[in-house]
Amino acid sequence: MTTTGELRAAAEKGPPWWWVMWRSAVLDVGLALVSAAECAVEGVPFAQDAGIPLAVGIVFGLLAGSVLVLRRRWPIAVVLVSIAITPAQMGFLMGIVGLYTLAASELPRRIIGSLAGMSLLGTLIVTFVRVRQDMARGDLTMGDWFVPFASITTSLGLTAPPLLLGLYVGARRRLMESLRERADSLERELQLLAERAEERAEWARGEERTRIAREMHDVVAHRVSLMVVHAAALQAVARKDPEKAVKNAALVGDMGRQALTELREMLGVLRSDAPKPREGVPLAAVGAAAAAAASRAADEESVADGPWLADLDVLVGQSAAAGMVVELSVDGDSRVYAAEIEQTAFRVVQEALTNVHKHAAGAKTHVRLAHRAAEIAMQVENEPPDEVSAAAAARLPSGGNGLVGMRERVLALGGVFVSGPTDAGGFRVSAVIPAS
């Protein structure tokens, strides 16, 4: 509801104080006083013609004229009173103001037209009779044509101008109220859009944090897990087999450098995409910024330099070098997939191998990759470990986010992810991702 509507509704709850503003009340009271004075003066000849006491005519004029104070509350009553006292030749101001108020109100047009017609007809008849009587007494020496001319002119002059002015003012008032309501509605819509944009921006920030955490986990967990495994093996063979110890130390160094390189690349992407602080951002840009932030994760993964399925041999080789017995089998003809599909498939295998290092060190592991017509499937399954190895003694920590991150990646691409223990006591991770 607009401010005008609220004020009007509040005014209707407390009669007789129906005015919206004090100046409206002062204007109506002033017009009522002038109308009462006019009718009181006109009540003197009315009392003389009607043969009633002069005081009665004056009091009648005062009461009739003071009805104009109700013009905003009951405009129909004011017009009816002005029509009723027309034969007494009083209430001209009340008739004009009453018709104006009636035409400017929100009453149906048929009621306004009916009352205006009654006022026109009443004024026409009274004027016709008065002018004819004056000509009969000799007060007027005009021809017979003057009677209808004076009657029509007077009735139209007292009825048409206030009626047309009231219709114009009422239409303009309704137009302004409509524009005000539209402005209020637009303001509410903009506020709602701003709230939704803030929600989308918050959701985008949450998605971005989740994506960064998942990427950091994938990059760091696998490399560091292998480094810990090699460090444990290095500690075990340092005195017995110096040559193997040197080899393990070199592997630890290589994996550390690879981990640092991937971290630098990721941090470089984050810094390059960091938005510059701006002031006075327009409201229209909030939604677009939120939408851009919401889709940033998918866009960055699609263009970033990341691991590919062709690197699976290297990944499996690193696990084998860490002491894992791992086999890789590929079914179907390999082909190029979208960047996010290849990266997701690689990360699933990488995280599954990392979990084997953490929880089933020394277990034989099978990595299967299948290229199908409309999808790509991968499975990493490990057998139960036979004995506690040096890698198991390293006690690799687990954050509990590996399976969650794999599931999120696969489901984001519309795939299916299943993980759980096998009947033989091992663990299996399976994922199927649509190829397009």
Short mmCIF file of C-alpha atoms in Angstrom, two decimals:
data_model
loop_
_atom_site.label_atom_id
_atom_site.label_comp_id
_atom_site.label_asym_id
_atom_site.label_seq_id
_atom_site.Cartn_x
_atom_site.Cartn_y
_atom_site.Cartn_z
CA MET A 1 0.00 0.00 0.00
CA THR A 2 1.26 3.50 -0.81
CA THR A 3 1.72 6.26 1.71
CA THR A 4 -1.49 7.90 0.51
CA GLY A 5 -3.40 4.65 0.91
CA GLU A 6 -2.02 4.12 4.42
CA LEU A 7 -2.99 7.60 5.47
CA ARG A 8 -6.43 7.17 4.00
CA ALA A 9 -6.93 3.83 5.74
CA ALA A 10 -5.76 5.33 9.02
CA ALA A 11 -8.10 8.29 8.56
CA GLU A 12 -11.12 6.05 7.99
CA LYS A 13 -10.58 4.39 11.37
CA GLY A 14 -11.13 7.55 13.41
CA PRO A 15 -14.23 9.56 12.36
CA PRO A 16 -15.02 12.41 12.31
CA TRP A 17 -11.32 13.13 11.80
CA TRP A 18 -11.28 11.89 8.20
CA TRP A 19 -8.83 14.42 6.83
CA VAL A 20 -5.45 13.26 5.62
CA MET A 21 -3.65 16.53 6.41
CA TRP A 22 -4.35 19.50 8.64
CA ARG A 23 -4.43 21.90 5.72
CA SER A 24 -7.26 19.88 4.19
CA ALA A 25 -9.22 20.21 7.44
CA VAL A 26 -8.57 23.97 7.58
CA LEU A 27 -9.68 24.37 3.95
CA ASP A 28 -12.90 22.42 4.45
CA VAL A 29 -13.78 24.27 7.65
CA GLY A 30 -13.11 27.59 5.94
CA LEU A 31 -15.28 26.70 2.94
CA ALA A 32 -18.02 25.51 5.30
CA LEU A 33 -17.95 28.83 7.18
CA VAL A 34 -18.15 30.83 3.94
CA SER A 35 -20.98 28.58 2.67
CA ALA A 36 -22.85 28.92 5.96
CA ALA A 37 -22.51 32.69 5.84
CA GLU A 38 -23.72 32.75 2.23
CA CYS A 39 -26.73 30.56 2.98
CA ALA A 40 -27.54 32.62 6.09
CA VAL A 41 -27.59 35.80 4.00
CA GLU A 42 -29.67 34.11 1.33
CA GLY A 43 -31.97 32.78 4.06
CA VAL A 44 -33.30 36.30 4.67
CA PRO A 45 -35.14 36.68 1.30
CA PHE A 46 -36.11 33.01 1.52
CA ALA A 47 -37.83 33.63 4.89
CA GLN A 48 -39.58 36.68 3.51
CA ASP A 49 -40.85 34.85 0.42
CA ALA A 50 -41.86 31.77 2.40
CA GLY A 51 -43.57 33.78 5.16
CA ILE A 52 -41.53 32.26 7.99
CA PRO A 53 -39.69 34.03 10.79
CA LEU A 54 -36.43 35.63 9.78
CA ALA A 55 -34.46 33.77 12.47
CA VAL A 56 -35.70 30.45 11.13
CA GLY A 57 -34.51 31.31 7.63
CA ILE A 58 -31.08 32.36 8.92
CA VAL A 59 -30.67 29.23 11.08
CA PHE A 60 -31.81 27.06 8.18
CA GLY A 61 -29.20 28.71 5.94
CA LEU A 62 -26.45 28.26 8.54
CA LEU A 63 -27.24 24.56 8.98
CA ALA A 64 -27.55 23.91 5.26
CA GLY A 65 -24.34 25.75 4.37
CA SER A 66 -22.30 24.06 7.09
CA VAL A 67 -22.92 20.67 5.44
CA LEU A 68 -20.05 21.52 3.09
CA VAL A 69 -17.59 20.51 5.84
CA LEU A 70 -18.50 16.88 5.03
CA ARG A 71 -17.57 17.10 1.36
CA ARG A 72 -14.56 14.74 1.54
CA ARG A 73 -16.37 12.20 3.70
CA TRP A 74 -19.83 12.18 2.09
CA PRO A 75 -19.76 14.08 -1.22
CA ILE A 76 -23.09 12.55 -2.32
CA ALA A 77 -24.86 13.99 0.73
CA VAL A 78 -23.40 17.45 0.08
CA VAL A 79 -24.58 17.41 -3.55
CA LEU A 80 -28.05 16.17 -2.56
CA VAL A 81 -28.36 18.96 0.06
CA SER A 82 -27.29 21.56 -2.50
CA ILE A 83 -29.92 20.24 -4.95
CA ALA A 84 -32.56 20.26 -2.22
CA ILE A 85 -31.99 23.94 -1.30
CA THR A 86 -31.75 25.10 -4.93
CA PRO A 87 -35.43 26.22 -4.98
CA ALA A 88 -34.63 28.52 -2.06
CA GLN A 89 -31.91 30.16 -4.17
CA MET A 90 -29.16 29.42 -1.68
CA GLY A 91 -26.11 27.16 -1.55
CA PHE A 92 -24.44 28.19 -4.81
CA LEU A 93 -20.93 27.78 -3.34
CA MET A 94 -21.89 24.45 -1.78
CA GLY A 95 -23.27 23.22 -5.12
CA ILE A 96 -20.12 24.16 -7.04
CA VAL A 97 -17.68 22.75 -4.47
CA GLY A 98 -19.85 19.67 -3.95
CA LEU A 99 -19.93 18.83 -7.66
CA TYR A 100 -16.16 19.32 -7.90
CA THR A 101 -15.54 17.00 -4.94
CA LEU A 102 -18.00 14.42 -6.27
CA ALA A 103 -16.35 14.37 -9.71
CA ALA A 104 -12.87 14.11 -8.20
CA SER A 105 -13.84 11.18 -5.97
CA GLU A 106 -13.51 7.49 -6.80
CA LEU A 107 -17.25 6.92 -7.00
CA PRO A 108 -18.67 5.15 -10.08
CA ARG A 109 -19.21 7.36 -13.10
CA ARG A 110 -22.92 6.51 -13.26
CA ILE A 111 -23.47 8.00 -9.80
CA ILE A 112 -21.48 11.11 -10.67
CA GLY A 113 -23.39 11.53 -13.94
CA SER A 114 -26.78 11.02 -12.25
CA LEU A 115 -26.14 13.58 -9.51
CA ALA A 116 -24.66 16.06 -12.00
CA GLY A 117 -27.75 15.65 -14.18
CA MET A 118 -30.03 16.21 -11.20
CA SER A 119 -28.11 19.38 -10.25
CA LEU A 120 -28.24 20.65 -13.85
CA LEU A 121 -31.94 19.97 -14.12
CA GLY A 122 -32.70 21.57 -10.74
CA THR A 123 -30.73 24.70 -11.55
CA LEU A 124 -32.34 24.88 -15.00
CA ILE A 125 -35.89 24.68 -13.60
CA VAL A 126 -35.30 27.14 -10.76
CA THR A 127 -33.59 29.65 -13.03
CA PHE A 128 -36.34 29.31 -15.64
CA VAL A 129 -39.04 29.97 -13.05
CA ARG A 130 -37.22 32.90 -11.43
CA VAL A 131 -36.40 34.64 -14.71
CA ARG A 132 -39.99 34.19 -15.93
CA GLN A 133 -41.32 35.64 -12.68
CA ASP A 134 -38.99 38.63 -12.95
CA MET A 135 -40.13 39.27 -16.51
CA ALA A 136 -43.75 38.95 -15.44
CA ARG A 137 -43.21 41.57 -12.70
CA GLY A 138 -41.50 43.82 -15.19
CA ASP A 139 -38.08 43.64 -13.61
CA LEU A 140 -36.70 42.38 -16.93
CA THR A 141 -37.77 43.75 -20.33
CA MET A 142 -36.03 41.17 -22.52
CA GLY A 143 -37.82 39.09 -25.12
CA ASP A 144 -39.19 35.62 -24.61
CA TRP A 145 -35.96 34.13 -25.95
CA PHE A 146 -34.09 35.34 -22.88
CA VAL A 147 -35.81 32.94 -20.49
CA PRO A 148 -34.49 29.67 -21.94
CA PHE A 149 -31.16 31.30 -22.79
CA ALA A 150 -30.62 32.50 -19.24
CA SER A 151 -31.79 29.20 -17.80
CA ILE A 152 -29.50 27.04 -19.94
CA THR A 153 -26.52 29.35 -19.57
CA THR A 154 -26.83 29.60 -15.79
CA SER A 155 -27.35 25.89 -15.26
CA LEU A 156 -24.42 24.96 -17.50
CA GLY A 157 -22.21 27.62 -15.92
CA LEU A 158 -22.89 26.33 -12.42
CA THR A 159 -22.59 22.63 -13.33
CA ALA A 160 -20.15 22.00 -16.19
CA PRO A 161 -16.96 23.82 -14.97
CA PRO A 162 -16.78 22.20 -11.49
CA LEU A 163 -17.75 18.83 -12.96
CA LEU A 164 -15.05 18.89 -15.66
CA LEU A 165 -12.41 20.26 -13.28
CA GLY A 166 -13.22 17.57 -10.74
CA LEU A 167 -12.98 14.82 -13.34
CA TYR A 168 -9.58 16.11 -14.43
CA VAL A 169 -8.24 16.42 -10.89
CA GLY A 170 -9.57 12.97 -9.98
CA ALA A 171 -7.98 11.37 -13.04
CA ARG A 172 -4.68 13.09 -12.32
CA ARG A 173 -4.82 12.05 -8.68
CA ARG A 174 -5.48 8.43 -9.62
CA LEU A 175 -2.64 8.54 -12.12
CA MET A 176 -0.22 9.87 -9.51
CA GLU A 177 -1.35 7.23 -7.03
CA SER A 178 -0.89 4.54 -9.65
CA LEU A 179 2.62 5.81 -10.42
CA ARG A 180 3.39 5.90 -6.71
CA GLU A 181 2.18 2.33 -6.28
CA ARG A 182 4.26 1.23 -9.24
CA ALA A 183 7.29 2.98 -7.75
CA ASP A 184 6.68 1.25 -4.41
CA SER A 185 6.26 -2.09 -6.18
CA LEU A 186 9.45 -1.52 -8.16
CA GLU A 187 11.30 -0.64 -4.97
CA ARG A 188 10.08 -3.84 -3.33
CA GLU A 189 11.13 -5.86 -6.38
CA LEU A 190 14.57 -4.25 -6.37
CA GLN A 191 14.90 -5.02 -2.67
CA LEU A 192 13.90 -8.62 -3.31
CA LEU A 193 16.38 -8.85 -6.18
CA ALA A 194 19.10 -7.43 -3.95
CA GLU A 195 18.33 -10.01 -1.25
CA ARG A 196 18.35 -12.82 -3.80
CA ALA A 197 21.60 -11.51 -5.25
CA GLU A 198 23.14 -11.52 -1.77
CA GLU A 199 21.95 -15.08 -1.26
CA ARG A 200 23.39 -16.13 -4.62
CA ALA A 201 26.65 -14.37 -3.82
CA GLU A 202 26.84 -16.13 -0.46
CA TRP A 203 26.09 -19.44 -2.13
CA ALA A 204 28.76 -18.71 -4.73
CA ARG A 205 31.28 -17.92 -2.01
CA GLY A 206 30.44 -21.20 -0.28
CA GLU A 207 30.82 -23.10 -3.55
CA GLU A 208 34.13 -21.37 -4.18
CA ARG A 209 35.42 -22.24 -0.72
CA THR A 210 34.34 -25.85 -1.22
CA ARG A 211 36.04 -26.01 -4.62
CA ILE A 212 39.26 -24.52 -3.28
CA ALA A 213 39.25 -26.94 -0.33
CA ARG A 214 38.65 -29.87 -2.68
CA GLU A 215 41.44 -28.80 -5.02
CA MET A 216 43.86 -28.26 -2.14
CA HIS A 217 42.98 -31.66 -0.74
CA ASP A 218 43.49 -33.38 -4.09
CA VAL A 219 46.76 -31.62 -4.79
CA VAL A 220 48.32 -31.90 -1.35
CA ALA A 221 46.95 -35.16 0.06
CA HIS A 222 48.24 -37.47 -2.65
CA ARG A 223 51.72 -35.95 -2.93
CA VAL A 224 52.24 -35.61 0.78
CA SER A 225 50.92 -39.12 1.43
CA LEU A 226 53.49 -40.54 -0.99
CA MET A 227 56.17 -38.38 0.58
CA VAL A 228 55.29 -39.74 4.03
CA VAL A 229 55.32 -43.31 2.70
CA HIS A 230 58.73 -42.82 1.09
CA ALA A 231 60.05 -41.09 4.20
CA ALA A 232 58.95 -44.06 6.31
CA ALA A 233 60.59 -46.47 3.87
CA LEU A 234 63.69 -44.28 3.82
CA GLN A 235 63.88 -44.46 7.59
CA ALA A 236 63.55 -48.27 7.48
CA VAL A 237 66.26 -48.92 4.86
CA ALA A 238 68.64 -46.04 5.56
CA ARG A 239 71.22 -48.26 7.27
CA LYS A 240 70.53 -51.55 5.50
CA ASP A 241 70.39 -50.38 1.87
CA PRO A 242 71.95 -46.90 1.34
CA GLU A 243 71.39 -47.06 -2.43
CA LYS A 244 67.65 -47.59 -1.99
CA ALA A 245 67.61 -44.88 0.65
CA VAL A 246 69.12 -42.41 -1.81
CA LYS A 247 66.54 -43.41 -4.40
CA ASN A 248 63.68 -42.91 -1.93
CA ALA A 249 65.11 -39.55 -0.90
CA ALA A 250 65.20 -38.46 -4.56
CA LEU A 251 61.58 -39.52 -4.96
CA VAL A 252 60.58 -37.55 -1.88
CA GLY A 253 62.28 -34.47 -3.31
CA ASP A 254 60.61 -34.88 -6.70
CA MET A 255 57.16 -35.28 -5.15
CA GLY A 256 57.72 -32.27 -2.91
CA ARG A 257 58.67 -30.15 -5.90
CA GLN A 258 55.63 -31.38 -7.84
CA ALA A 259 53.37 -30.54 -4.91
CA LEU A 260 54.88 -27.05 -4.63
CA THR A 261 54.49 -26.49 -8.38
CA GLU A 262 50.80 -27.45 -8.31
CA LEU A 263 50.23 -25.25 -5.25
CA ARG A 264 51.89 -22.29 -6.96
CA GLU A 265 49.73 -22.76 -10.04
CA MET A 266 46.57 -22.91 -7.97
CA LEU A 267 47.48 -19.86 -5.88
CA GLY A 268 48.35 -18.00 -9.07
CA VAL A 269 44.90 -18.67 -10.46
CA LEU A 270 43.30 -17.48 -7.22
CA ARG A 271 45.33 -14.28 -7.16
CA SER A 272 44.70 -13.48 -10.82
CA ASP A 273 40.94 -13.91 -10.36
CA ALA A 274 40.74 -11.91 -7.14
CA PRO A 275 38.36 -8.97 -7.69
CA LYS A 276 39.60 -5.44 -7.15
CA PRO A 277 37.71 -3.45 -4.47
CA ARG A 278 35.17 -1.10 -5.94
CA GLU A 279 32.89 1.51 -4.42
CA GLY A 280 29.42 2.45 -5.46
CA VAL A 281 28.57 -0.75 -7.30
CA PRO A 282 25.14 -0.29 -8.88
CA LEU A 283 22.34 -2.58 -7.78
CA ALA A 284 21.83 -3.88 -11.30
CA ALA A 285 25.37 -5.34 -11.27
CA VAL A 286 24.86 -7.36 -8.09
CA GLY A 287 22.91 -10.16 -9.75
CA ALA A 288 25.37 -10.42 -12.63
CA ALA A 289 28.33 -10.52 -10.24
CA ALA A 290 26.68 -13.23 -8.17
CA ALA A 291 25.91 -15.31 -11.24
CA ALA A 292 29.47 -14.93 -12.49
CA ALA A 293 30.84 -15.98 -9.12
CA ALA A 294 28.46 -18.94 -9.00
CA SER A 295 29.70 -20.27 -12.34
CA ARG A 296 33.35 -19.46 -11.72
CA ALA A 297 34.15 -22.90 -10.37
CA ALA A 298 33.07 -24.71 -13.52
CA ASP A 299 34.68 -22.12 -15.77
CA GLU A 300 38.02 -22.24 -13.99
CA GLU A 301 38.20 -26.02 -14.02
CA SER A 302 37.39 -26.11 -17.73
CA VAL A 303 40.25 -23.80 -18.67
CA ALA A 304 42.82 -24.49 -15.99
CA ASP A 305 45.84 -26.62 -16.66
CA GLY A 306 45.19 -29.76 -14.69
CA PRO A 307 45.79 -33.50 -14.72
CA TRP A 308 44.58 -35.59 -17.64
CA LEU A 309 43.74 -39.25 -18.12
CA ALA A 310 46.93 -39.66 -20.09
CA ASP A 311 48.81 -39.07 -16.81
CA LEU A 312 47.30 -42.14 -15.14
CA ASP A 313 50.38 -44.19 -16.00
CA VAL A 314 52.57 -41.70 -14.14
CA LEU A 315 50.17 -41.69 -11.19
CA VAL A 316 50.13 -45.47 -10.96
CA GLY A 317 53.91 -45.54 -11.35
CA GLN A 318 54.35 -43.19 -8.40
CA SER A 319 52.21 -45.44 -6.21
CA ALA A 320 54.16 -48.47 -7.38
CA ALA A 321 57.40 -46.70 -6.55
CA ALA A 322 56.06 -46.14 -3.04
CA GLY A 323 55.72 -49.89 -2.57
CA MET A 324 52.13 -50.46 -3.63
CA VAL A 325 51.34 -53.45 -5.81
CA VAL A 326 49.03 -51.79 -8.33
CA GLU A 327 47.72 -52.86 -11.72
CA LEU A 328 46.18 -50.60 -14.36
CA SER A 329 43.80 -51.91 -17.01
CA VAL A 330 42.12 -49.84 -19.71
CA ASP A 331 39.13 -51.05 -21.73
CA GLY A 332 37.88 -49.44 -24.91
CA ASP A 333 39.45 -46.93 -27.22
CA SER A 334 40.80 -43.91 -25.42
CA ARG A 335 39.66 -40.54 -26.65
CA VAL A 336 39.70 -36.90 -25.61
CA TYR A 337 37.00 -35.76 -23.20
CA ALA A 338 36.08 -32.36 -21.86
CA ALA A 339 38.63 -30.93 -19.45
CA GLU A 340 36.41 -31.18 -16.38
CA ILE A 341 35.57 -34.83 -17.17
CA GLU A 342 39.22 -35.87 -17.51
CA GLN A 343 40.23 -33.94 -14.42
CA THR A 344 37.42 -35.44 -12.36
CA ALA A 345 38.23 -38.97 -13.49
CA PHE A 346 41.91 -38.45 -12.70
CA ARG A 347 41.15 -36.99 -9.26
CA VAL A 348 38.87 -39.94 -8.38
CA VAL A 349 41.65 -42.43 -9.15
CA GLN A 350 44.22 -40.26 -7.38
CA GLU A 351 42.16 -39.93 -4.21
CA ALA A 352 41.30 -43.63 -4.18
CA LEU A 353 45.01 -44.52 -4.39
CA THR A 354 45.75 -42.02 -1.63
CA ASN A 355 43.16 -43.73 0.58
CA VAL A 356 44.82 -47.08 -0.10
CA HIS A 357 48.15 -45.61 1.05
CA LYS A 358 46.49 -44.27 4.18
CA HIS A 359 44.26 -47.16 5.24
CA ALA A 360 45.49 -50.31 3.46
CA ALA A 361 49.18 -49.89 2.93
CA GLY A 362 50.70 -52.92 1.23
CA ALA A 363 47.41 -54.14 -0.22
CA LYS A 364 47.26 -55.16 -3.85
CA THR A 365 45.24 -52.64 -5.84
CA HIS A 366 43.46 -52.84 -9.19
CA VAL A 367 42.75 -49.70 -11.23
CA ARG A 368 40.28 -50.14 -14.08
CA LEU A 369 39.33 -47.54 -16.65
CA ALA A 370 36.61 -48.17 -19.26
CA HIS A 371 35.89 -45.95 -22.27
CA ARG A 372 32.30 -46.49 -23.31
CA ALA A 373 30.11 -44.95 -25.99
CA ALA A 374 28.34 -42.40 -23.79
CA GLU A 375 30.29 -42.53 -20.56
CA ILE A 376 33.59 -43.19 -18.89
CA ALA A 377 33.84 -45.54 -15.89
CA MET A 378 36.62 -45.99 -13.37
CA GLN A 379 37.12 -48.35 -10.46
CA VAL A 380 39.82 -48.63 -7.83
CA GLU A 381 39.63 -51.75 -5.70
CA ASN A 382 42.17 -52.93 -3.14
CA GLU A 383 42.50 -56.27 -1.46
CA PRO A 384 42.92 -56.53 2.30
CA PRO A 385 46.53 -55.89 3.37
CA ASP A 386 48.54 -58.97 4.26
CA GLU A 387 50.82 -57.42 6.86
CA VAL A 388 51.67 -54.14 8.46
CA SER A 389 54.31 -52.49 6.33
CA ALA A 390 56.56 -49.57 6.90
CA ALA A 391 54.09 -47.35 5.12
CA ALA A 392 51.33 -48.43 7.49
CA ALA A 393 53.61 -47.63 10.40
CA ALA A 394 53.76 -44.05 9.13
CA ARG A 395 50.18 -43.55 10.38
CA LEU A 396 49.01 -41.16 7.69
CA PRO A 397 46.31 -38.80 8.99
CA SER A 398 42.89 -38.67 7.38
CA GLY A 399 40.64 -35.63 7.18
CA GLY A 400 37.59 -37.60 6.16
CA ASN A 401 36.96 -35.39 3.11
CA GLY A 402 38.33 -37.60 0.33
CA LEU A 403 35.19 -39.61 -0.41
CA VAL A 404 33.02 -36.52 0.04
CA GLY A 405 35.09 -34.56 -2.47
CA MET A 406 35.03 -37.40 -5.00
CA ARG A 407 31.25 -37.71 -4.68
CA GLU A 408 30.78 -33.97 -5.13
CA ARG A 409 32.94 -33.90 -8.25
CA VAL A 410 31.16 -36.82 -9.90
CA LEU A 411 27.63 -35.71 -9.01
CA ALA A 412 28.37 -32.20 -10.28
CA LEU A 413 28.88 -33.71 -13.75
CA GLY A 414 25.72 -35.81 -13.57
CA GLY A 415 27.54 -39.05 -12.83
CA VAL A 416 27.17 -41.87 -10.31
CA PHE A 417 29.55 -42.51 -7.43
CA VAL A 418 29.61 -45.63 -5.23
CA SER A 419 32.12 -46.57 -2.54
CA GLY A 420 32.25 -49.18 0.17
CA PRO A 421 33.93 -52.32 1.51
CA THR A 422 34.05 -55.51 -0.52
CA ASP A 423 33.09 -58.99 0.60
CA ALA A 424 36.76 -59.99 0.63
CA GLY A 425 37.62 -57.32 3.20
CA GLY A 426 39.00 -54.71 0.82
CA PHE A 427 37.53 -51.45 -0.40
CA ARG A 428 36.11 -50.39 -3.77
CA VAL A 429 35.57 -46.95 -5.29
CA SER A 430 33.52 -46.79 -8.50
CA ALA A 431 32.40 -43.84 -10.60
CA VAL A 432 30.62 -43.39 -13.91
CA ILE A 433 30.67 -39.99 -15.65
CA PRO A 434 28.69 -39.06 -18.78
CA ALA A 435 31.00 -38.42 -21.71
CA SER A 436 29.19 -35.22 -22.72
#
